[in-house]
Amino acid sequence: MARTTASHATDEEIALARAALGKRNLVFVGLMGAGKSAIGRLIGQWLGVPFIDSDTEIERVSRMTISDLFANYGEEEFRALETRVLERLMKGGPRVVSTGGGAFMNEITRDVIKRKGLSVWLKADLDVLWDRVSRRDTRPLLKTEHPKQTLKALLDKRYPVYAEAEITVISREAPKEAVALDVIRALADHQAMHIQEAHK
């Protein structure tokens, strides 16, 4: 496949990435700070499909912020609402969907995403994540005495589950365009591999 070293995907890569989706949603999973919304929004623009942030959608339907939902109803109720919202989002497509860090941990939600979407794990190391999330005080799960230790505990618990995503792309300290390009190329490679398998 023709590759360019520029920070833009080739027309062939874009076409293959779109084909990889078909009518499915491209669903970004990963920890807070991985860049799911920023990268997802950019991928949506490049592929010419709508972008939806599931947390924004949850806030819209509940008319409450994520922090208020956690504070007033607890994590269990929030996860139930999150599952309902994602089940509804998965019925349409194609589009790009970014999910909250805990969404893929829910077995029901994970099953819906696997059946009706194409999942991409944006994997980042602890220091990259901490550098990003420590700039803002809006993460309900990090309102603890030792937030970085809490983040590491979440990483240790969730990474084995995130690894079930169909595609893994490293989220690193680089312009978002560079990481988005990695996603497009991973999708293109994913589709090219399926084409090869179909012709065997």
PDB file of C-alpha atoms in Angstrom:
ATOM      1  CA  MET A   1       0.000   0.000   0.000  1.00  0.00           C
ATOM      2  CA  ALA A   2       1.294   3.453  -0.910  1.00  0.00           C
ATOM      3  CA  ARG A   3       2.378   5.363   2.148  1.00  0.00           C
ATOM      4  CA  THR A   4       3.257   8.982   2.643  1.00  0.00           C
ATOM      5  CA  THR A   5       5.424  10.442   5.373  1.00  0.00           C
ATOM      6  CA  ALA A   6       3.270  13.586   5.426  1.00  0.00           C
ATOM      7  CA  SER A   7       0.762  14.128   8.221  1.00  0.00           C
ATOM      8  CA  HIS A   8      -2.141  13.341   5.906  1.00  0.00           C
ATOM      9  CA  ALA A   9      -3.622   9.999   4.926  1.00  0.00           C
ATOM     10  CA  THR A  10      -3.639   9.015   1.261  1.00  0.00           C
ATOM     11  CA  ASP A  11      -6.932   8.755  -0.623  1.00  0.00           C
ATOM     12  CA  GLU A  12      -6.411   4.991  -0.688  1.00  0.00           C
ATOM     13  CA  GLU A  13      -5.990   4.845   3.092  1.00  0.00           C
ATOM     14  CA  ILE A  14      -9.121   6.934   3.641  1.00  0.00           C
ATOM     15  CA  ALA A  15     -11.115   4.728   1.252  1.00  0.00           C
ATOM     16  CA  LEU A  16      -9.931   1.546   2.976  1.00  0.00           C
ATOM     17  CA  ALA A  17     -10.642   3.015   6.422  1.00  0.00           C
ATOM     18  CA  ARG A  18     -14.176   3.924   5.334  1.00  0.00           C
ATOM     19  CA  ALA A  19     -14.638   0.439   3.895  1.00  0.00           C
ATOM     20  CA  ALA A  20     -13.479  -1.093   7.191  1.00  0.00           C
ATOM     21  CA  LEU A  21     -16.399   0.637   8.890  1.00  0.00           C
ATOM     22  CA  GLY A  22     -19.105  -0.183   6.382  1.00  0.00           C
ATOM     23  CA  LYS A  23     -22.320   0.766   8.172  1.00  0.00           C
ATOM     24  CA  ARG A  24     -20.846   0.198  11.618  1.00  0.00           C
ATOM     25  CA  ASN A  25     -19.736   2.781  14.162  1.00  0.00           C
ATOM     26  CA  LEU A  26     -16.067   3.305  14.905  1.00  0.00           C
ATOM     27  CA  VAL A  27     -15.903   3.220  18.705  1.00  0.00           C
ATOM     28  CA  PHE A  28     -12.952   4.639  20.637  1.00  0.00           C
ATOM     29  CA  VAL A  29     -12.215   3.067  24.011  1.00  0.00           C
ATOM     30  CA  GLY A  30      -9.492   3.793  26.540  1.00  0.00           C
ATOM     31  CA  LEU A  31      -8.707   5.578  29.771  1.00  0.00           C
ATOM     32  CA  MET A  32      -9.457   9.218  30.503  1.00  0.00           C
ATOM     33  CA  GLY A  33      -6.852  11.416  28.844  1.00  0.00           C
ATOM     34  CA  ALA A  34      -6.168   8.970  25.995  1.00  0.00           C
ATOM     35  CA  GLY A  35      -7.531  11.470  23.466  1.00  0.00           C
ATOM     36  CA  LYS A  36     -10.707   9.620  22.459  1.00  0.00           C
ATOM     37  CA  SER A  37     -12.751  12.784  21.839  1.00  0.00           C
ATOM     38  CA  ALA A  38     -10.016  14.835  20.155  1.00  0.00           C
ATOM     39  CA  ILE A  39      -8.879  11.994  17.911  1.00  0.00           C
ATOM     40  CA  GLY A  40     -12.416  10.771  17.303  1.00  0.00           C
ATOM     41  CA  ARG A  41     -13.613  14.194  16.177  1.00  0.00           C
ATOM     42  CA  LEU A  42     -10.717  14.445  13.727  1.00  0.00           C
ATOM     43  CA  ILE A  43     -11.310  10.930  12.355  1.00  0.00           C
ATOM     44  CA  GLY A  44     -14.968  11.777  11.831  1.00  0.00           C
ATOM     45  CA  GLN A  45     -13.953  14.820   9.769  1.00  0.00           C
ATOM     46  CA  TRP A  46     -11.468  12.822   7.690  1.00  0.00           C
ATOM     47  CA  LEU A  47     -13.925   9.990   7.009  1.00  0.00           C
ATOM     48  CA  GLY A  48     -16.860  12.335   6.436  1.00  0.00           C
ATOM     49  CA  VAL A  49     -19.046  10.717   9.103  1.00  0.00           C
ATOM     50  CA  PRO A  50     -20.676  12.254  12.217  1.00  0.00           C
ATOM     51  CA  PHE A  51     -18.828  12.276  15.542  1.00  0.00           C
ATOM     52  CA  ILE A  52     -20.598  11.686  18.865  1.00  0.00           C
ATOM     53  CA  ASP A  53     -19.074  11.865  22.353  1.00  0.00           C
ATOM     54  CA  SER A  54     -21.087   9.430  24.476  1.00  0.00           C
ATOM     55  CA  ASP A  55     -20.459  11.468  27.653  1.00  0.00           C
ATOM     56  CA  THR A  56     -21.871  14.572  25.930  1.00  0.00           C
ATOM     57  CA  GLU A  57     -24.871  12.509  24.814  1.00  0.00           C
ATOM     58  CA  ILE A  58     -25.386  11.235  28.390  1.00  0.00           C
ATOM     59  CA  GLU A  59     -25.310  14.810  29.676  1.00  0.00           C
ATOM     60  CA  ARG A  60     -27.801  15.838  26.998  1.00  0.00           C
ATOM     61  CA  VAL A  61     -30.366  13.131  27.761  1.00  0.00           C
ATOM     62  CA  SER A  62     -30.001  13.407  31.554  1.00  0.00           C
ATOM     63  CA  ARG A  63     -29.686  17.209  31.596  1.00  0.00           C
ATOM     64  CA  MET A  64     -26.922  16.774  34.176  1.00  0.00           C
ATOM     65  CA  THR A  65     -23.135  16.848  34.059  1.00  0.00           C
ATOM     66  CA  ILE A  66     -21.205  13.603  34.423  1.00  0.00           C
ATOM     67  CA  SER A  67     -19.845  14.853  37.775  1.00  0.00           C
ATOM     68  CA  ASP A  68     -23.390  15.590  39.020  1.00  0.00           C
ATOM     69  CA  LEU A  69     -24.640  12.193  37.853  1.00  0.00           C
ATOM     70  CA  PHE A  70     -21.853  10.484  39.819  1.00  0.00           C
ATOM     71  CA  ALA A  71     -22.457  12.660  42.885  1.00  0.00           C
ATOM     72  CA  ASN A  72     -26.246  12.272  42.924  1.00  0.00           C
ATOM     73  CA  TYR A  73     -26.765   8.716  41.704  1.00  0.00           C
ATOM     74  CA  GLY A  74     -23.436   6.905  42.081  1.00  0.00           C
ATOM     75  CA  GLU A  75     -21.339   5.030  39.565  1.00  0.00           C
ATOM     76  CA  GLU A  76     -23.690   2.040  39.213  1.00  0.00           C
ATOM     77  CA  GLU A  77     -26.640   4.176  38.065  1.00  0.00           C
ATOM     78  CA  PHE A  78     -24.358   6.154  35.783  1.00  0.00           C
ATOM     79  CA  ARG A  79     -23.087   2.956  34.121  1.00  0.00           C
ATOM     80  CA  ALA A  80     -26.668   1.753  33.554  1.00  0.00           C
ATOM     81  CA  LEU A  81     -27.513   5.034  31.808  1.00  0.00           C
ATOM     82  CA  GLU A  82     -24.254   4.868  29.826  1.00  0.00           C
ATOM     83  CA  THR A  83     -25.148   1.376  28.593  1.00  0.00           C
ATOM     84  CA  ARG A  84     -28.616   2.487  27.456  1.00  0.00           C
ATOM     85  CA  VAL A  85     -27.181   5.478  25.592  1.00  0.00           C
ATOM     86  CA  LEU A  86     -24.500   3.390  23.846  1.00  0.00           C
ATOM     87  CA  GLU A  87     -27.007   0.679  22.895  1.00  0.00           C
ATOM     88  CA  ARG A  88     -29.067   3.383  21.183  1.00  0.00           C
ATOM     89  CA  LEU A  89     -26.019   4.914  19.474  1.00  0.00           C
ATOM     90  CA  MET A  90     -24.977   1.510  18.138  1.00  0.00           C
ATOM     91  CA  LYS A  91     -28.284   1.153  16.261  1.00  0.00           C
ATOM     92  CA  GLY A  92     -27.262   3.857  13.775  1.00  0.00           C
ATOM     93  CA  GLY A  93     -24.147   4.337  11.710  1.00  0.00           C
ATOM     94  CA  PRO A  94     -21.655   4.788  10.323  1.00  0.00           C
ATOM     95  CA  ARG A  95     -20.296   7.361  12.732  1.00  0.00           C
ATOM     96  CA  VAL A  96     -17.417   7.833  15.142  1.00  0.00           C
ATOM     97  CA  VAL A  97     -18.216   7.417  18.844  1.00  0.00           C
ATOM     98  CA  SER A  98     -15.926   8.206  21.765  1.00  0.00           C
ATOM     99  CA  THR A  99     -16.811   6.444  25.018  1.00  0.00           C
ATOM    100  CA  GLY A 100     -16.117   7.134  28.669  1.00  0.00           C
ATOM    101  CA  GLY A 101     -13.222   5.243  30.227  1.00  0.00           C
ATOM    102  CA  GLY A 102     -15.460   2.778  32.059  1.00  0.00           C
ATOM    103  CA  ALA A 103     -17.869   2.002  29.221  1.00  0.00           C
ATOM    104  CA  PHE A 104     -15.915  -0.912  27.712  1.00  0.00           C
ATOM    105  CA  MET A 105     -15.538  -2.446  31.184  1.00  0.00           C
ATOM    106  CA  ASN A 106     -19.281  -3.137  31.281  1.00  0.00           C
ATOM    107  CA  GLU A 107     -19.846  -6.597  29.815  1.00  0.00           C
ATOM    108  CA  ILE A 108     -23.202  -5.704  28.236  1.00  0.00           C
ATOM    109  CA  THR A 109     -21.829  -2.509  26.677  1.00  0.00           C
ATOM    110  CA  ARG A 110     -18.705  -4.321  25.490  1.00  0.00           C
ATOM    111  CA  ASP A 111     -20.833  -6.989  23.807  1.00  0.00           C
ATOM    112  CA  VAL A 112     -22.958  -4.348  22.028  1.00  0.00           C
ATOM    113  CA  ILE A 113     -19.816  -2.568  20.790  1.00  0.00           C
ATOM    114  CA  LYS A 114     -18.274  -5.849  19.578  1.00  0.00           C
ATOM    115  CA  ARG A 115     -21.419  -6.878  17.705  1.00  0.00           C
ATOM    116  CA  LYS A 116     -22.338  -3.550  16.159  1.00  0.00           C
ATOM    117  CA  GLY A 117     -19.161  -1.515  16.076  1.00  0.00           C
ATOM    118  CA  LEU A 118     -15.464  -1.563  15.277  1.00  0.00           C
ATOM    119  CA  SER A 119     -13.501  -0.798  18.441  1.00  0.00           C
ATOM    120  CA  VAL A 120     -10.196   1.067  18.645  1.00  0.00           C
ATOM    121  CA  TRP A 121      -8.255   1.209  21.900  1.00  0.00           C
ATOM    122  CA  LEU A 122      -6.207   4.389  22.270  1.00  0.00           C
ATOM    123  CA  LYS A 123      -3.467   3.079  24.546  1.00  0.00           C
ATOM    124  CA  ALA A 124      -1.319   5.554  26.468  1.00  0.00           C
ATOM    125  CA  ASP A 125       1.176   5.083  29.262  1.00  0.00           C
ATOM    126  CA  LEU A 126       0.571   6.424  32.774  1.00  0.00           C
ATOM    127  CA  ASP A 127       2.766   9.525  32.486  1.00  0.00           C
ATOM    128  CA  VAL A 128       1.083  10.662  29.257  1.00  0.00           C
ATOM    129  CA  LEU A 129      -2.369  10.179  30.780  1.00  0.00           C
ATOM    130  CA  TRP A 130      -1.459  11.898  34.039  1.00  0.00           C
ATOM    131  CA  ASP A 131       0.052  14.886  32.250  1.00  0.00           C
ATOM    132  CA  ARG A 132      -3.241  15.364  30.406  1.00  0.00           C
ATOM    133  CA  VAL A 133      -5.821  14.687  33.137  1.00  0.00           C
ATOM    134  CA  SER A 134      -4.016  16.585  35.912  1.00  0.00           C
ATOM    135  CA  ARG A 135      -4.594  19.863  34.052  1.00  0.00           C
ATOM    136  CA  ARG A 136      -8.332  19.790  34.812  1.00  0.00           C
ATOM    137  CA  ASP A 137     -10.313  18.942  37.938  1.00  0.00           C
ATOM    138  CA  THR A 138     -13.328  17.418  36.167  1.00  0.00           C
ATOM    139  CA  ARG A 139     -12.729  13.669  36.549  1.00  0.00           C
ATOM    140  CA  PRO A 140     -15.087  12.156  39.166  1.00  0.00           C
ATOM    141  CA  LEU A 141     -13.030   8.973  39.564  1.00  0.00           C
ATOM    142  CA  LEU A 142      -9.880  10.999  40.363  1.00  0.00           C
ATOM    143  CA  LYS A 143     -11.361  12.969  43.247  1.00  0.00           C
ATOM    144  CA  THR A 144      -9.264  10.960  45.691  1.00  0.00           C
ATOM    145  CA  GLU A 145      -6.404  11.675  48.082  1.00  0.00           C
ATOM    146  CA  HIS A 146      -3.817  10.256  45.656  1.00  0.00           C
ATOM    147  CA  PRO A 147      -5.258  10.752  42.151  1.00  0.00           C
ATOM    148  CA  LYS A 148      -2.196   9.521  40.244  1.00  0.00           C
ATOM    149  CA  GLN A 149      -2.225   6.258  42.225  1.00  0.00           C
ATOM    150  CA  THR A 150      -5.947   5.992  41.488  1.00  0.00           C
ATOM    151  CA  LEU A 151      -5.236   6.474  37.787  1.00  0.00           C
ATOM    152  CA  LYS A 152      -2.570   3.741  37.890  1.00  0.00           C
ATOM    153  CA  ALA A 153      -5.003   1.373  39.619  1.00  0.00           C
ATOM    154  CA  LEU A 154      -7.567   2.056  36.885  1.00  0.00           C
ATOM    155  CA  LEU A 155      -4.890   1.435  34.233  1.00  0.00           C
ATOM    156  CA  ASP A 156      -3.866  -1.894  35.805  1.00  0.00           C
ATOM    157  CA  LYS A 157      -7.491  -3.032  36.062  1.00  0.00           C
ATOM    158  CA  ARG A 158      -8.771  -1.859  32.706  1.00  0.00           C
ATOM    159  CA  TYR A 159      -5.928  -2.449  30.246  1.00  0.00           C
ATOM    160  CA  PRO A 160      -6.449  -6.248  30.033  1.00  0.00           C
ATOM    161  CA  VAL A 161     -10.103  -5.579  29.086  1.00  0.00           C
ATOM    162  CA  TYR A 162      -9.328  -2.748  26.651  1.00  0.00           C
ATOM    163  CA  ALA A 163      -7.015  -5.245  24.935  1.00  0.00           C
ATOM    164  CA  GLU A 164     -10.161  -7.015  23.665  1.00  0.00           C
ATOM    165  CA  ALA A 165     -10.703  -4.107  21.230  1.00  0.00           C
ATOM    166  CA  GLU A 166     -10.231  -5.084  17.586  1.00  0.00           C
ATOM    167  CA  ILE A 167      -7.556  -2.455  16.935  1.00  0.00           C
ATOM    168  CA  THR A 168      -4.955  -0.890  19.254  1.00  0.00           C
ATOM    169  CA  VAL A 169      -3.274   2.436  18.485  1.00  0.00           C
ATOM    170  CA  ILE A 170      -0.697   4.116  20.719  1.00  0.00           C
ATOM    171  CA  SER A 171      -1.724   7.550  21.984  1.00  0.00           C
ATOM    172  CA  ARG A 172       1.481   9.436  22.647  1.00  0.00           C
ATOM    173  CA  GLU A 173       2.886  12.931  23.071  1.00  0.00           C
ATOM    174  CA  ALA A 174       2.464  13.991  19.460  1.00  0.00           C
ATOM    175  CA  PRO A 175       0.124  16.249  17.492  1.00  0.00           C
ATOM    176  CA  LYS A 176      -3.388  14.777  17.380  1.00  0.00           C
ATOM    177  CA  GLU A 177      -3.107  14.639  13.585  1.00  0.00           C
ATOM    178  CA  ALA A 178      -0.220  12.171  13.900  1.00  0.00           C
ATOM    179  CA  VAL A 179      -2.181   9.833  16.187  1.00  0.00           C
ATOM    180  CA  ALA A 180      -5.269  10.186  13.971  1.00  0.00           C
ATOM    181  CA  LEU A 181      -3.145   9.204  10.985  1.00  0.00           C
ATOM    182  CA  ASP A 182      -2.044   6.086  12.893  1.00  0.00           C
ATOM    183  CA  VAL A 183      -5.727   5.248  13.410  1.00  0.00           C
ATOM    184  CA  ILE A 184      -6.564   5.694   9.715  1.00  0.00           C
ATOM    185  CA  ARG A 185      -3.616   3.490   8.735  1.00  0.00           C
ATOM    186  CA  ALA A 186      -4.589   0.838  11.295  1.00  0.00           C
ATOM    187  CA  LEU A 187      -8.125   0.821   9.870  1.00  0.00           C
ATOM    188  CA  ALA A 188      -6.763   0.645   6.321  1.00  0.00           C
ATOM    189  CA  ASP A 189      -4.500  -2.264   7.255  1.00  0.00           C
ATOM    190  CA  HIS A 190      -7.433  -3.968   9.020  1.00  0.00           C
ATOM    191  CA  GLN A 191      -9.529  -3.711   5.848  1.00  0.00           C
ATOM    192  CA  ALA A 192      -6.679  -4.760   3.538  1.00  0.00           C
ATOM    193  CA  MET A 193      -6.167  -7.865   5.688  1.00  0.00           C
ATOM    194  CA  HIS A 194      -9.884  -8.724   5.397  1.00  0.00           C
ATOM    195  CA  ILE A 195      -9.714  -8.316   1.629  1.00  0.00           C
ATOM    196  CA  GLN A 196      -6.711 -10.661   1.476  1.00  0.00           C
ATOM    197  CA  GLU A 197      -8.503 -13.220   3.684  1.00  0.00           C
ATOM    198  CA  ALA A 198     -11.589 -13.056   1.446  1.00  0.00           C
ATOM    199  CA  HIS A 199      -9.507 -13.866  -1.631  1.00  0.00           C
ATOM    200  CA  LYS A 200      -7.722 -16.859  -0.148  1.00  0.00           C
TER     201      LYS A 200
END
